[in-house]
Amino acid sequence: LSLVAFLVGKRVSVKNVKDILQRKWGQVGSFSLQVAGDGVFLVKFDNGQARDWVLDNGPWDIWGYQLALRKWSKGMSLSLEDCKSISVWVKLSKVPVQYWTTLGLSYIASVLGRPLYMDSSTVNRYALSYARVCVDMLASSSFPKSILLELDDGATTNIEVEYPWKPLACTLCKVFDHSNKNCPKAVRREWLPKPVVSAHRRPEDSDGWITVNRMGPQAPLGVVMSEVAEESSIAGRHAVVNTEHGDCLAPKQAP
């Protein structure tokens, strides 16, 4: 009957967390809240219905900071470093009209992570200026600002991605506890004078010059990411989730 709550991006006292969650969850049942670690809380409910309601009606936040919920199990790690994914609401702008379907938006959102929900305005197509969807994103994600979408006729279009709230994430440690900038594993860059490089003719061939060619892997075709973070070692390697196996967006009231 318990949940583990990971509060990402903000340190809040247990009293404030309990007061806020009591206003949000108190209507469905009683619960107790205990500190399990730095930014981690153990929530015990009086009944399974209340626990399941909380899980089904998320994601939840504390003062705008996301609360990642997991069902508690024996032997489960209660460290914020082991929270590897979190639900994030994003805005997708400039989506082609033909992709304004559950399957189409799920296909686009799957580049970011696992598609979860879309808000009522998106479901009912009240405005086609942007779609608002919720995606379960990994800490290793580079949180791209755009998605390059290849259309059926071979043309491409840019889908703009906006994050009303984005958690601190470290792509090196793959955790939400800190950013790359503050990562203890990050290599510190030091300024060094630029060396002077000169080209010399080969003695055996006065017409030949020494050249250096840099060969890099080509970007994959189809749905790919652009404008990813430089520090991400997996930039551009994003597979589209198979939406035929349950990874489709479901209607949900956005916060």
GROMACS .gro file of C-alpha atoms in nm:
model
  255
    1LEU     CA    1   0.000   0.000   0.000
    2SER     CA    2   0.306   0.226  -0.020
    3LEU     CA    3   0.461   0.453  -0.279
    4VAL     CA    4   0.809   0.597  -0.304
    5ALA     CA    5   0.805   0.965  -0.401
    6PHE     CA    6   1.114   1.124  -0.557
    7LEU     CA    7   1.106   1.505  -0.549
    8VAL     CA    8   1.323   1.622  -0.838
    9GLY     CA    9   1.492   1.962  -0.847
   10LYS     CA   10   1.393   2.103  -0.508
   11ARG     CA   11   1.455   2.032  -0.141
   12VAL     CA   12   1.135   2.078   0.060
   13SER     CA   13   1.068   1.998   0.426
   14VAL     CA   14   0.857   1.694   0.502
   15LYS     CA   15   0.594   1.917   0.667
   16ASN     CA   16   0.547   2.128   0.354
   17VAL     CA   17   0.535   1.818   0.134
   18LYS     CA   18   0.274   1.656   0.360
   19ASP     CA   19   0.058   1.971   0.370
   20ILE     CA   20   0.062   2.009  -0.009
   21LEU     CA   21  -0.011   1.641  -0.077
   22GLN     CA   22  -0.285   1.639   0.186
   23ARG     CA   23  -0.469   1.908  -0.011
   24LYS     CA   24  -0.426   1.711  -0.333
   25TRP     CA   25  -0.476   1.354  -0.212
   26GLY     CA   26  -0.673   1.388   0.112
   27GLN     CA   27  -1.006   1.358  -0.067
   28VAL     CA   28  -0.947   0.993  -0.158
   29GLY     CA   29  -0.801   0.856   0.166
   30SER     CA   30  -0.558   0.890   0.452
   31PHE     CA   31  -0.184   0.844   0.420
   32SER     CA   32   0.135   0.887   0.619
   33LEU     CA   33   0.458   1.042   0.492
   34GLN     CA   34   0.813   0.966   0.604
   35VAL     CA   35   1.152   1.088   0.487
   36ALA     CA   36   1.339   0.798   0.325
   37GLY     CA   37   1.637   0.992   0.195
   38ASP     CA   38   1.750   1.320   0.045
   39GLY     CA   39   1.452   1.425  -0.168
   40VAL     CA   40   1.288   1.083  -0.122
   41PHE     CA   41   0.968   1.012   0.073
   42LEU     CA   42   0.781   0.695   0.163
   43VAL     CA   43   0.404   0.734   0.137
   44LYS     CA   44   0.184   0.471   0.303
   45PHE     CA   45  -0.190   0.465   0.224
   46ASP     CA   46  -0.471   0.314   0.429
   47ASN     CA   47  -0.615   0.138   0.125
   48GLY     CA   48  -0.510   0.027  -0.221
   49GLN     CA   49  -0.781   0.229  -0.396
   50ALA     CA   50  -0.632   0.558  -0.273
   51ARG     CA   51  -0.282   0.454  -0.378
   52ASP     CA   52  -0.398   0.351  -0.725
   53TRP     CA   53  -0.595   0.675  -0.766
   54VAL     CA   54  -0.281   0.877  -0.693
   55LEU     CA   55  -0.084   0.675  -0.950
   56ASP     CA   56  -0.356   0.700  -1.216
   57ASN     CA   57  -0.410   1.075  -1.178
   58GLY     CA   58  -0.049   1.195  -1.191
   59PRO     CA   59   0.192   1.337  -1.264
   60TRP     CA   60   0.202   1.545  -0.946
   61ASP     CA   61   0.420   1.835  -0.842
   62ILE     CA   62   0.534   2.026  -0.534
   63TRP     CA   63   0.554   2.401  -0.602
   64GLY     CA   64   0.602   2.326  -0.971
   65TYR     CA   65   0.872   2.063  -0.913
   66GLN     CA   66   0.789   1.716  -1.038
   67LEU     CA   67   0.716   1.427  -0.802
   68ALA     CA   68   0.811   1.090  -0.950
   69LEU     CA   69   0.609   0.807  -0.795
   70ARG     CA   70   0.698   0.438  -0.786
   71LYS     CA   71   0.527   0.145  -0.615
   72TRP     CA   72   0.735   0.037  -0.316
   73SER     CA   73   0.877  -0.315  -0.316
   74LYS     CA   74   1.113  -0.506  -0.087
   75GLY     CA   75   1.476  -0.430  -0.157
   76MET     CA   76   1.388  -0.123  -0.360
   77SER     CA   77   1.651   0.151  -0.362
   78LEU     CA   78   1.541   0.469  -0.186
   79SER     CA   79   1.805   0.695  -0.338
   80LEU     CA   80   1.730   0.987  -0.567
   81GLU     CA   81   2.016   0.870  -0.787
   82ASP     CA   82   1.813   0.561  -0.876
   83CYS     CA   83   1.526   0.767  -1.015
   84LYS     CA   84   1.614   0.724  -1.382
   85SER     CA   85   1.300   0.860  -1.549
   86ILE     CA   86   1.031   1.119  -1.484
   87SER     CA   87   0.705   1.234  -1.642
   88VAL     CA   88   0.736   1.569  -1.818
   89TRP     CA   89   0.467   1.775  -1.995
   90VAL     CA   90   0.591   1.920  -2.324
   91LYS     CA   91   0.449   2.139  -2.599
   92LEU     CA   92   0.489   2.027  -2.960
   93SER     CA   93   0.451   2.314  -3.208
   94LYS     CA   94   0.418   2.310  -3.588
   95VAL     CA   95   0.279   1.956  -3.596
   96PRO     CA   96   0.142   1.869  -3.944
   97VAL     CA   97  -0.236   1.829  -3.941
   98GLN     CA   98  -0.217   1.467  -4.060
   99TYR     CA   99  -0.026   1.381  -3.741
  100TRP     CA  100  -0.296   1.518  -3.510
  101THR     CA  101  -0.410   1.169  -3.410
  102THR     CA  102  -0.335   0.954  -3.109
  103LEU     CA  103  -0.102   0.738  -3.317
  104GLY     CA  104   0.061   1.034  -3.494
  105LEU     CA  105   0.134   1.233  -3.178
  106SER     CA  106   0.253   0.918  -3.001
  107TYR     CA  107   0.492   0.855  -3.290
  108ILE     CA  108   0.642   1.203  -3.256
  109ALA     CA  109   0.649   1.199  -2.874
  110SER     CA  110   0.824   0.861  -2.871
  111VAL     CA  111   1.143   1.034  -2.988
  112LEU     CA  112   1.152   1.207  -2.648
  113GLY     CA  113   1.061   0.905  -2.437
  114ARG     CA  114   0.763   0.683  -2.357
  115PRO     CA  115   0.433   0.854  -2.454
  116LEU     CA  116   0.189   0.877  -2.162
  117TYR     CA  117  -0.089   1.136  -2.193
  118MET     CA  118  -0.227   1.429  -2.392
  119ASP     CA  119  -0.440   1.706  -2.243
  120SER     CA  120  -0.808   1.766  -2.324
  121SER     CA  121  -0.737   2.056  -2.562
  122THR     CA  122  -0.513   1.829  -2.768
  123VAL     CA  123  -0.763   1.543  -2.763
  124ASN     CA  124  -1.046   1.770  -2.882
  125ARG     CA  125  -0.824   1.972  -3.122
  126TYR     CA  126  -0.938   2.304  -2.978
  127ALA     CA  127  -0.626   2.470  -3.121
  128LEU     CA  128  -0.379   2.327  -3.370
  129SER     CA  129  -0.102   2.572  -3.281
  130TYR     CA  130   0.055   2.320  -3.043
  131ALA     CA  131  -0.008   1.981  -2.886
  132ARG     CA  132   0.048   1.928  -2.514
  133VAL     CA  133   0.164   1.578  -2.425
  134CYS     CA  134   0.317   1.404  -2.124
  135VAL     CA  135   0.621   1.185  -2.181
  136ASP     CA  136   0.821   0.963  -1.947
  137MET     CA  137   1.176   1.087  -2.011
  138LEU     CA  138   1.506   0.933  -1.905
  139ALA     CA  139   1.772   1.124  -1.713
  140SER     CA  140   2.007   1.046  -2.003
  141SER     CA  141   1.784   1.242  -2.242
  142SER     CA  142   1.932   1.553  -2.400
  143PHE     CA  143   1.588   1.724  -2.390
  144PRO     CA  144   1.600   1.837  -2.756
  145LYS     CA  145   1.449   2.167  -2.864
  146SER     CA  146   1.328   2.030  -3.197
  147ILE     CA  147   1.249   1.706  -3.378
  148LEU     CA  148   1.314   1.658  -3.748
  149LEU     CA  149   1.020   1.467  -3.893
  150GLU     CA  150   1.032   1.299  -4.233
  151LEU     CA  151   0.694   1.304  -4.409
  152ASP     CA  152   0.546   1.043  -4.641
  153ASP     CA  153   0.652   1.232  -4.954
  154GLY     CA  154   1.015   1.246  -4.841
  155ALA     CA  155   1.003   1.611  -4.731
  156THR     CA  156   1.106   1.704  -4.377
  157THR     CA  157   0.963   1.944  -4.122
  158ASN     CA  158   1.079   2.071  -3.783
  159ILE     CA  159   0.864   2.005  -3.477
  160GLU     CA  160   0.947   2.259  -3.205
  161VAL     CA  161   0.965   2.121  -2.849
  162GLU     CA  162   0.905   2.341  -2.544
  163TYR     CA  163   0.943   2.234  -2.181
  164PRO     CA  164   0.738   2.447  -1.936
  165TRP     CA  165   0.939   2.272  -1.666
  166LYS     CA  166   1.261   2.079  -1.718
  167PRO     CA  167   1.439   1.890  -1.439
  168LEU     CA  168   1.809   1.912  -1.370
  169ALA     CA  169   1.961   1.607  -1.532
  170CYS     CA  170   2.313   1.471  -1.571
  171THR     CA  171   2.374   1.275  -1.891
  172LEU     CA  172   2.705   1.148  -1.751
  173CYS     CA  173   2.564   0.990  -1.433
  174LYS     CA  174   2.216   0.949  -1.587
  175VAL     CA  175   2.043   1.091  -1.278
  176PHE     CA  176   1.820   1.387  -1.195
  177ASP     CA  177   2.007   1.479  -0.879
  178HIS     CA  178   2.240   1.732  -1.047
  179SER     CA  179   2.330   1.879  -1.386
  180ASN     CA  180   2.629   1.812  -1.611
  181LYS     CA  181   2.774   2.145  -1.503
  182ASN     CA  182   2.790   2.036  -1.138
  183CYS     CA  183   2.879   1.673  -1.203
  184PRO     CA  184   3.183   1.549  -1.008
  185LYS     CA  185   3.266   1.318  -1.300
  186ALA     CA  186   3.278   1.599  -1.555
  187VAL     CA  187   3.615   1.677  -1.708
  188ARG     CA  188   3.715   2.033  -1.626
  189ARG     CA  189   3.825   2.230  -1.929
  190GLU     CA  190   4.133   2.448  -1.905
  191TRP     CA  191   4.239   2.710  -2.155
  192LEU     CA  192   4.559   2.628  -2.339
  193PRO     CA  193   4.734   2.830  -2.609
  194LYS     CA  194   4.641   2.709  -2.954
  195PRO     CA  195   4.940   2.526  -3.108
  196VAL     CA  196   5.083   2.649  -3.435
  197VAL     CA  197   5.044   2.386  -3.705
  198SER     CA  198   5.241   2.406  -4.026
  199ALA     CA  199   5.222   2.187  -4.335
  200HIS     CA  200   5.541   2.058  -4.493
  201ARG     CA  201   5.607   1.922  -4.838
  202ARG     CA  202   5.710   1.560  -4.856
  203PRO     CA  203   6.077   1.530  -4.954
  204GLU     CA  204   6.002   1.248  -5.200
  205ASP     CA  205   5.717   1.432  -5.365
  206SER     CA  206   5.742   1.808  -5.388
  207ASP     CA  207   5.388   1.827  -5.527
  208GLY     CA  208   5.229   1.637  -5.241
  209TRP     CA  209   5.083   1.794  -4.930
  210ILE     CA  210   4.993   1.629  -4.603
  211THR     CA  211   4.617   1.651  -4.544
  212VAL     CA  212   4.388   1.531  -4.269
  213ASN     CA  213   4.037   1.410  -4.345
  214ARG     CA  214   3.783   1.370  -4.067
  215MET     CA  215   3.520   1.106  -4.129
  216GLY     CA  216   3.215   1.090  -3.902
  217PRO     CA  217   2.900   0.878  -3.889
  218GLN     CA  218   2.607   1.000  -4.091
  219ALA     CA  219   2.282   1.099  -3.919
  220PRO     CA  220   2.009   0.833  -3.937
  221LEU     CA  221   1.711   0.881  -4.167
  222GLY     CA  222   1.352   0.910  -4.049
  223VAL     CA  223   1.268   1.076  -3.720
  224VAL     CA  224   1.585   1.220  -3.570
  225MET     CA  225   1.674   1.481  -3.310
  226SER     CA  226   1.848   1.808  -3.372
  227GLU     CA  227   2.006   2.069  -3.145
  228VAL     CA  228   2.100   1.812  -2.880
  229ALA     CA  229   2.338   1.881  -2.594
  230GLU     CA  230   2.705   1.856  -2.681
  231GLU     CA  231   2.785   1.649  -2.376
  232SER     CA  232   2.542   1.371  -2.461
  233SER     CA  233   2.726   1.068  -2.591
  234ILE     CA  234   2.410   0.917  -2.740
  235ALA     CA  235   2.288   1.222  -2.931
  236GLY     CA  236   2.093   1.129  -3.240
  237ARG     CA  237   2.051   0.762  -3.150
  238HIS     CA  238   1.681   0.759  -3.068
  239ALA     CA  239   1.451   0.477  -3.169
  240VAL     CA  240   1.082   0.537  -3.232
  241VAL     CA  241   0.864   0.354  -2.982
  242ASN     CA  242   0.640   0.088  -3.135
  243THR     CA  243   0.299   0.243  -3.074
  244GLU     CA  244   0.120  -0.083  -3.156
  245HIS     CA  245   0.210  -0.227  -2.815
  246GLY     CA  246   0.042   0.015  -2.576
  247ASP     CA  247   0.279   0.310  -2.597
  248CYS     CA  248   0.008   0.549  -2.712
  249LEU     CA  249  -0.098   0.876  -2.554
  250ALA     CA  250  -0.409   0.863  -2.336
  251PRO     CA  251  -0.639   1.155  -2.245
  252LYS     CA  252  -0.539   1.330  -1.920
  253GLN     CA  253  -0.615   1.661  -1.750
  254ALA     CA  254  -0.292   1.861  -1.753
  255PRO     CA  255  -0.185   2.051  -1.439
   0.00000   0.00000   0.00000
